[in-house]
Amino acid sequence: MSTVASSELPKQYHHAEPERRWYQFWQQQGYFHSEPDPARKPYSIVIPPPNVTGALHLGHALNNTLQDILVRFKRMQGFNALWMPGTDHAGIATQAVVERRLLTEEKKSRHDLGRQQLVERIWAWKQEYEQRILGQLKRMGCSCDWQRTRFTLDETCARAVRHTFFRFFEEGLIYRGKRLVNWDTYLQTAVSDDEVFHETVAGHFWHLKYPVIDPQDGEPEFVTVATTRPETMLGDTAVAVHPDPAAALDAAEAELQKKLAAAGDKQRPEVQQQLADLQERRRTMLGPLEQLRDMALAGRKVLLPLLNREIPLVADVWAKPELGSGCVKVTPAHDPNDYDVGLRQQLPMINILNPDGTLNASAGPYAGLSMAKARDKVVADLETAGLLAAVEEREIELAHSDRSKTPIEPYLADQWFVKMEQLAQSAMDAVTDERVQIFPTRYARGYLDWLSEKRDWPISRQLWWGHRIPIWYAPDASEAELKKAFAGRDDVVWHRDEDHGGWLVCALEEDLDEQAVPGRRLVQDPDVLDTWFSSALWPHSTLGWPEQTPELAYYYPTSALVTSRDIITLWVARMVLMGLHNMHDVPFRQVFIHPKILDSYGEGMSKSKGNGVDPIDVMEKFGADALRFGLAYLTTETQDVRMPVDFECPHCNTLVEQTKKNRVLPRVTCKQCGKDFSTQWASKPDDVALPRGPVVSERFELARNFCNKLWNAARFVLLNLEGYAFAPIADADLAVEDRWILSRLSSVTSQVTAALEQYHFADAMRLAYEFAWDEFCSFYLEMVKNRLQDPAARPVAQQVLAHTLDNLLRLLHPAIPFITEEIWHLLAAAAPERGLARSERPAESVMKADWPQPETARQDSAIEARFAHFQDVLRGLREIRSRQNIPPKTPIRFALRTSDEIVELLRPMAAAIQSMANAEATAWGPDVEAPPTCARLALTAGEVLVDLAGLIDKDAEIARNEKERERLTGFVQGKRAKLANANFVDRAPAEVVQKERASLVEAEQKIAALEATLAALRA
RNA sequence: GGGCGCAUAGCUCAGUUGGUUAGAGCGCUAUGCUCACACCGUAGAGGUCACAGGUUCGAGUCCUGUUGCGCCCACCA
């Protein structure tokens, strides 16, 4: 690698070129690749595979930054570190994106293309976005082992899926059954509960009257039921009433009484009103409801209007007497609750829908209509028949499919399920007994709660993009025929198809031929598996399972999983249970849940909202290191990260605030220059033609500035390394500032290490930042300048400088890999041999360097205390200079009044004080005389007295001293009151009391000094 | 409805087991282009720690309640 002469280094760090160069270098050197090596300890992470639906945003950037920090950190610590990369096919999400595009651009549906062609289109899409995603990760500096890149739909993963399915099926953990599912009529597939969102829309509440068949004396002619979806009445198979209305009303009343007791003053009237309403209801409706209940028990029926079907009255607890009419229509095939009623009451289940959302033959005269049209017609027909009792306006929560954004219809369909009883329990145990640790620990609760429900997992999706279910139907074959056809094969198993008769045949790796059973036709199930089925296998499938590979033996269980909280249940829990089932061990030992990145409105970033930020934009402007450092710096334990973002106008570079309004526009007008620029939404040619306004956030300035500071510190070091030669340094040769910076370096090294081990990323960044900026740059570099001019002192100074920078680069490398590598090589050229007492050859790359070990022997509290006093004196002198408006170039003289002990500590710092504050000490000691005209400033332990002969601004000095006196007087009053409190003096620990007394005395002394100063100034 | 989290300077956030009169970065004011860095230095202004109670000698920190915000789960004929 070529290096630039240090004198040619620019004053500002330019990130673009080094980022490209070093990433290429690392890849060429094969640094990211890991092979099993029993002699070394492994450290492994599998990436949460990004969906190939689209490009990555800042949330992904955070997720991957943290993983790369961990991997680079562990690699430097000597672990054989593997970061396994890959992407997720994201079944429904990807298919939906491609189908939507197909529709908008070509006005075609998937059925126009057919299964094979659509899948080809999706593969093309996948290629494009996978490239983009992997490119984004590389640009960020991610040190993934790219040779091992996997895709959840590739051959290796497919094999793992087949084996898992086969074993589950063999063990009876997978079954098929008719279940009410969330049906997406647009995509024509079932979607899981997790893929459904609710939206409040204006709707109606219709009250329908069903005639009672042959009402007897005293019996009502109608029962009234209410619904928000009147068209579903076509599938009604009963009307329910509560079996014990009195008891139910009692329970409801008891509930309200409880609520009343707990209610605050504000809610009380409302609860009282509810209670009164309930009591009124009991008075008027209990009788009628009991009568209906008796009719139900007697097997009486009502007539379903429009279809004129006789349906029974049933007694079921689902009908709540405290709500509505107390009666409820039961549509088992189209409502989850009614489905349960249907099972309990053994009611017929009538499916009135076609897969595309139109009504089928069961809807009689309404067949062929869409749900919406059917609704209008049903309502109109009921009204004509005089059976519409009332219509209310009402806001309703309507379920929508997350993927197609169309309303969900509950729909009865054949689906495949995984039995969760045992599997869930095993995953719960793994967390309970801490084989898997979750950080922060509070997230374990949600994980356990969700698993404890042990709800069976619906795994079939009526899609074309995904792992095809390896089941073949043999409806008319006999078991004898199967036995004969598959004799001697252990890769085929079959179970009876309980619902439909015939056989379900599962094949392990090879698909079955239609003619596999002579004379019988086998038909493969058209469905694919839920995308989480393959992601759940990720930690072991990527390592080669079911093959017993060396990788699997070496890297599994993986060390850590880094992910965000919204997929703890969907993904993390399922990986644990799959890992336990297939590998008999947990998939990872630790899980770190990181914050979410929110926009300035507190909303999560997502593509559909338009508030997603492309990390490339941020990197273009600030650099990959700044992106990474900035994100890690924000990764605290508790908080989500709020990130206000702006467009940067490509014409005039000013920032245009991103609002809810403009963030979804294809073009935005700059307020500053009035010109238009395009955004991520641009699709029309004249929009696309405009220069693009990248989306950035000022929040990365801190990190960008930090990188620049580090760069300039390095520049300073390099400019001063001329003539550098290594020679062993004895501790006695070290100057005070050397001992101080080495002491601090040791402390900071152990603190940063501990923070990273505990996933306290923000702490680690803050510690390194403050050490680099406030200690190394602001003090050490300033102090060492004098010695660099002194030929006798120069060599030791150079060596400590190079050594400290070397260690700092290593501490920072996991977070900011590019700039540290760039400087590392510049430093290697200038100082090829480093170290203090012993010579050390720098590694060929900082990536391969050892993680710094704290040299605890160098930690020196006396030196650190001395520096505290020194910094105190400097601060005092600078403050007086500023107050008095004395220009920095004007030298000042000062006396320091403090104890002999501190004088001894500070005397060696005189030269530093001279150079850093342009101030000369004229006298030191406990009894120094104050110059006749002087500014005084109290320190922690003493006082600086600046001779102001010819310089003084009396008024400013008086004002400042008065203000300080006022502050101290308040302080002293507080302390006196505290110490006069017998309770405090008696009960607080003696050392606390002692500390308070000392600080009181100190403050009183300071006040006395101020009084004297003021008197002198006024004289 | 159940659960989790949050509320500290204009903005974005730190604040260890309770212990001197609460910190950082940005922004703001003043000032300095001093030979690493103006993406910088120096100094300054700026806070009833959401509100109300309680525990304690002592509360930003612990407890209870209230309000507001965010998220997860369940459910609403």
Tab-separated table of C-alpha atoms in Angstrom, chain A residues 334-556:
chain	number	residue	atom	x	y	z
A	334	HIS	CA	-66.199	-16.085	8.493
A	335	ASP	CA	-65.510	-14.930	12.006
A	336	PRO	CA	-62.905	-16.215	14.456
A	337	ASN	CA	-65.187	-16.101	17.486
A	338	ASP	CA	-68.120	-17.582	15.639
A	339	TYR	CA	-65.804	-20.309	14.460
A	340	ASP	CA	-65.230	-21.295	18.083
A	341	VAL	CA	-68.975	-21.200	18.708
A	342	GLY	CA	-69.439	-23.384	15.674
A	343	LEU	CA	-67.021	-25.959	17.043
A	344	ARG	CA	-68.628	-25.905	20.497
A	345	GLN	CA	-72.164	-26.168	19.192
A	346	GLN	CA	-71.287	-28.492	16.315
A	347	LEU	CA	-72.790	-26.134	13.794
A	348	PRO	CA	-72.391	-26.451	10.055
A	349	MET	CA	-69.785	-24.103	8.635
A	350	ILE	CA	-70.830	-22.488	5.413
A	351	ASN	CA	-68.138	-20.850	3.365
A	352	ILE	CA	-69.722	-18.179	1.185
A	353	LEU	CA	-66.527	-16.860	-0.380
A	354	ASN	CA	-64.414	-17.658	-3.395
A	355	PRO	CA	-60.663	-17.190	-2.986
A	356	ASP	CA	-60.831	-13.917	-4.925
A	357	GLY	CA	-63.306	-12.406	-2.482
A	358	THR	CA	-66.463	-12.827	-4.555
A	359	LEU	CA	-69.400	-14.787	-3.185
A	360	ASN	CA	-69.801	-18.418	-4.127
A	361	ALA	CA	-72.820	-20.616	-4.745
A	362	SER	CA	-73.621	-20.897	-1.040
A	363	ALA	CA	-74.676	-17.252	-1.181
A	364	GLY	CA	-77.626	-18.217	-3.418
A	365	PRO	CA	-78.842	-15.248	-5.412
A	366	TYR	CA	-75.848	-13.199	-4.320
A	367	ALA	CA	-73.302	-15.535	-5.872
A	368	GLY	CA	-70.743	-13.808	-8.050
A	369	LEU	CA	-71.036	-10.430	-6.342
A	370	SER	CA	-68.113	-8.801	-4.601
A	371	MET	CA	-68.352	-8.428	-0.848
A	372	ALA	CA	-69.088	-4.721	-1.172
A	373	LYS	CA	-71.851	-5.152	-3.740
A	374	ALA	CA	-73.329	-8.016	-1.782
A	375	ARG	CA	-73.406	-5.850	1.304
A	376	ASP	CA	-75.418	-3.146	-0.424
A	377	LYS	CA	-77.821	-5.637	-1.885
A	378	VAL	CA	-78.276	-7.584	1.343
A	379	VAL	CA	-79.002	-4.372	3.238
A	380	ALA	CA	-81.415	-3.157	0.577
A	381	ASP	CA	-83.224	-6.489	0.432
A	382	LEU	CA	-83.523	-6.670	4.208
A	383	GLU	CA	-84.907	-3.181	4.293
A	384	THR	CA	-87.463	-4.053	1.643
A	385	ALA	CA	-88.458	-7.045	3.719
A	386	GLY	CA	-88.816	-4.824	6.780
A	387	LEU	CA	-86.125	-6.737	8.591
A	388	LEU	CA	-83.667	-3.907	9.089
A	389	ALA	CA	-84.259	-2.652	12.615
A	390	ALA	CA	-81.699	0.149	12.732
A	391	VAL	CA	-78.474	1.445	11.268
A	392	GLU	CA	-75.849	3.237	13.362
A	393	GLU	CA	-72.809	5.140	12.244
A	394	ARG	CA	-69.784	3.647	13.879
A	395	GLU	CA	-66.029	3.651	13.658
A	396	ILE	CA	-64.747	0.158	13.181
A	397	GLU	CA	-61.318	-1.392	13.343
A	398	LEU	CA	-60.868	-3.075	10.036
A	399	ALA	CA	-58.201	-5.716	9.561
A	400	HIS	CA	-55.966	-5.142	6.543
A	401	SER	CA	-53.279	-7.239	4.982
A	402	ASP	CA	-49.911	-5.708	5.630
A	403	ARG	CA	-48.727	-6.787	2.214
A	404	SER	CA	-51.541	-5.895	-0.148
A	405	LYS	CA	-53.178	-3.223	2.040
A	406	THR	CA	-56.569	-4.725	1.244
A	407	PRO	CA	-59.150	-5.766	3.849
A	408	ILE	CA	-58.736	-9.196	5.346
A	409	GLU	CA	-61.590	-11.681	5.184
A	410	PRO	CA	-61.739	-14.477	7.735
A	411	TYR	CA	-61.903	-17.574	5.598
A	412	LEU	CA	-62.080	-21.279	6.194
A	413	ALA	CA	-59.272	-23.064	4.410
A	414	ASP	CA	-57.029	-26.111	4.553
A	415	GLN	CA	-53.751	-25.174	6.141
A	416	TRP	CA	-50.621	-26.786	7.502
A	417	PHE	CA	-49.639	-26.309	11.126
A	418	VAL	CA	-46.742	-27.059	13.420
A	419	LYS	CA	-47.719	-28.328	16.856
A	420	MET	CA	-46.164	-25.986	19.354
A	421	GLU	CA	-46.747	-27.677	22.692
A	422	GLN	CA	-43.338	-29.353	23.107
A	423	LEU	CA	-41.358	-27.062	20.837
A	424	ALA	CA	-42.501	-23.917	22.600
A	425	GLN	CA	-41.784	-25.402	25.979
A	426	SER	CA	-38.241	-26.280	24.968
A	427	ALA	CA	-37.647	-22.712	23.768
A	428	MET	CA	-39.047	-21.311	27.005
A	429	ASP	CA	-36.789	-23.544	29.078
A	430	ALA	CA	-33.722	-22.425	27.154
A	431	VAL	CA	-34.304	-18.826	28.200
A	432	THR	CA	-35.508	-19.608	31.702
A	433	ASP	CA	-32.359	-21.544	32.506
A	434	GLU	CA	-30.210	-18.991	30.663
A	435	ARG	CA	-28.749	-21.210	28.003
A	436	VAL	CA	-29.880	-18.270	25.915
A	437	GLN	CA	-29.407	-14.878	27.544
A	438	ILE	CA	-31.360	-11.897	26.307
A	439	PHE	CA	-29.992	-8.363	26.722
A	440	PRO	CA	-31.536	-6.104	27.958
A	441	THR	CA	-33.138	-8.696	30.191
A	442	ARG	CA	-36.611	-7.173	30.166
A	443	TYR	CA	-37.193	-8.522	26.669
A	444	ALA	CA	-37.183	-12.086	27.990
A	445	ARG	CA	-40.666	-11.485	29.313
A	446	GLY	CA	-42.362	-10.884	26.003
A	447	TYR	CA	-40.583	-13.893	24.587
A	448	LEU	CA	-41.836	-16.145	27.372
A	449	ASP	CA	-45.378	-14.744	27.349
A	450	TRP	CA	-45.740	-15.282	23.640
A	451	LEU	CA	-44.390	-18.815	23.709
A	452	SER	CA	-46.474	-19.752	26.728
A	453	GLU	CA	-49.624	-19.500	24.631
A	454	LYS	CA	-48.265	-22.404	22.616
A	455	ARG	CA	-50.506	-21.643	19.722
A	456	ASP	CA	-49.955	-23.886	16.756
A	457	TRP	CA	-48.007	-22.237	13.992
A	458	PRO	CA	-49.766	-21.961	10.622
A	459	ILE	CA	-46.988	-22.529	8.098
A	460	SER	CA	-48.682	-22.795	4.716
A	461	ARG	CA	-49.040	-19.828	2.400
A	462	GLN	CA	-50.929	-19.841	-0.880
A	463	LEU	CA	-48.052	-18.199	-2.689
A	464	TRP	CA	-45.647	-19.085	-5.427
A	465	TRP	CA	-42.484	-17.583	-3.987
A	466	GLY	CA	-41.036	-19.797	-1.308
A	467	HIS	CA	-40.221	-23.339	-0.297
A	468	ARG	CA	-42.867	-25.614	-1.783
A	469	ILE	CA	-44.499	-27.888	0.765
A	470	PRO	CA	-43.005	-31.359	0.139
A	471	ILE	CA	-46.314	-33.164	0.393
A	472	TRP	CA	-48.044	-35.194	-2.287
A	473	TYR	CA	-51.672	-36.171	-2.126
A	474	ALA	CA	-52.622	-39.696	-2.939
A	475	PRO	CA	-56.392	-39.522	-2.545
A	476	ASP	CA	-57.293	-42.847	-4.013
A	477	ALA	CA	-54.236	-44.986	-3.268
A	478	SER	CA	-54.261	-47.706	-0.639
A	479	GLU	CA	-51.582	-48.058	1.986
A	480	ALA	CA	-50.530	-51.349	0.432
A	481	GLU	CA	-49.860	-49.582	-2.829
A	482	LEU	CA	-47.762	-46.952	-1.075
A	483	LYS	CA	-45.797	-49.623	0.783
A	484	LYS	CA	-45.105	-51.380	-2.453
A	485	ALA	CA	-44.174	-48.232	-4.378
A	486	PHE	CA	-41.834	-46.934	-1.712
A	487	ALA	CA	-40.469	-50.239	-0.469
A	488	GLY	CA	-36.990	-49.900	0.996
A	489	ARG	CA	-37.070	-46.133	0.949
A	490	ASP	CA	-36.593	-44.301	4.221
A	491	ASP	CA	-36.943	-40.903	2.558
A	492	VAL	CA	-40.697	-41.190	2.109
A	493	VAL	CA	-43.310	-41.252	4.858
A	494	TRP	CA	-47.087	-41.006	4.751
A	495	HIS	CA	-49.956	-40.315	7.063
A	496	ARG	CA	-53.658	-40.734	6.638
A	497	ASP	CA	-55.471	-37.619	5.397
A	498	GLU	CA	-58.095	-37.419	8.135
A	499	ASP	CA	-60.106	-34.626	6.585
A	500	HIS	CA	-60.324	-35.762	2.995
A	501	GLY	CA	-59.451	-39.433	3.021
A	502	GLY	CA	-56.526	-40.887	1.124
A	503	TRP	CA	-52.890	-40.303	2.014
A	504	LEU	CA	-50.457	-37.462	2.598
A	505	VAL	CA	-47.025	-38.452	1.371
A	506	CYS	CA	-43.923	-36.552	2.404
A	507	ALA	CA	-40.645	-36.907	0.531
A	508	LEU	CA	-37.310	-35.950	2.048
A	509	GLU	CA	-35.058	-34.567	-0.660
A	510	GLU	CA	-36.268	-35.669	-4.051
A	511	ASP	CA	-39.614	-34.592	-5.364
A	512	LEU	CA	-41.995	-37.416	-6.115
A	513	ASP	CA	-43.052	-38.181	-9.605
A	514	GLU	CA	-46.737	-37.980	-10.437
A	515	GLN	CA	-46.520	-41.637	-11.368
A	516	ALA	CA	-44.536	-42.738	-8.342
A	517	VAL	CA	-47.401	-44.969	-7.289
A	518	PRO	CA	-48.324	-47.098	-10.275
A	519	GLY	CA	-51.807	-46.459	-11.494
A	520	ARG	CA	-52.400	-43.578	-9.085
A	521	ARG	CA	-51.770	-39.916	-9.661
A	522	LEU	CA	-49.821	-38.028	-7.032
A	523	VAL	CA	-50.411	-34.298	-6.778
A	524	GLN	CA	-48.097	-31.981	-4.912
A	525	ASP	CA	-49.564	-29.457	-2.519
A	526	PRO	CA	-49.440	-26.108	-4.302
A	527	ASP	CA	-48.645	-24.084	-1.172
A	528	VAL	CA	-45.327	-22.761	0.032
A	529	LEU	CA	-44.023	-22.408	3.575
A	530	ASP	CA	-44.182	-19.335	5.743
A	531	THR	CA	-40.945	-17.452	5.218
A	532	TRP	CA	-40.137	-17.698	8.930
A	533	PHE	CA	-39.940	-21.457	8.586
A	534	SER	CA	-36.695	-21.143	6.655
A	535	SER	CA	-35.411	-18.153	8.642
A	536	ALA	CA	-35.920	-20.161	11.804
A	537	LEU	CA	-33.276	-22.601	10.573
A	538	TRP	CA	-30.796	-19.852	9.665
A	539	PRO	CA	-28.150	-20.414	12.373
A	540	HIS	CA	-27.693	-24.066	11.486
A	541	SER	CA	-28.796	-24.176	7.852
A	542	THR	CA	-26.178	-21.601	6.882
A	543	LEU	CA	-23.519	-23.796	8.468
A	544	GLY	CA	-24.503	-26.745	6.298
A	545	TRP	CA	-27.068	-28.694	8.331
A	546	PRO	CA	-28.292	-31.422	7.822
A	547	GLU	CA	-24.776	-32.279	6.663
A	548	GLN	CA	-22.567	-32.724	9.694
A	549	THR	CA	-20.043	-30.186	8.452
A	550	PRO	CA	-16.896	-29.100	10.293
A	551	GLU	CA	-18.431	-25.618	10.329
A	552	LEU	CA	-21.462	-26.850	12.182
A	553	ALA	CA	-19.351	-28.613	14.761
A	554	TYR	CA	-17.101	-25.614	15.227
A	555	TYR	CA	-19.286	-22.488	15.015
A	556	TYR	CA	-22.567	-23.798	16.425
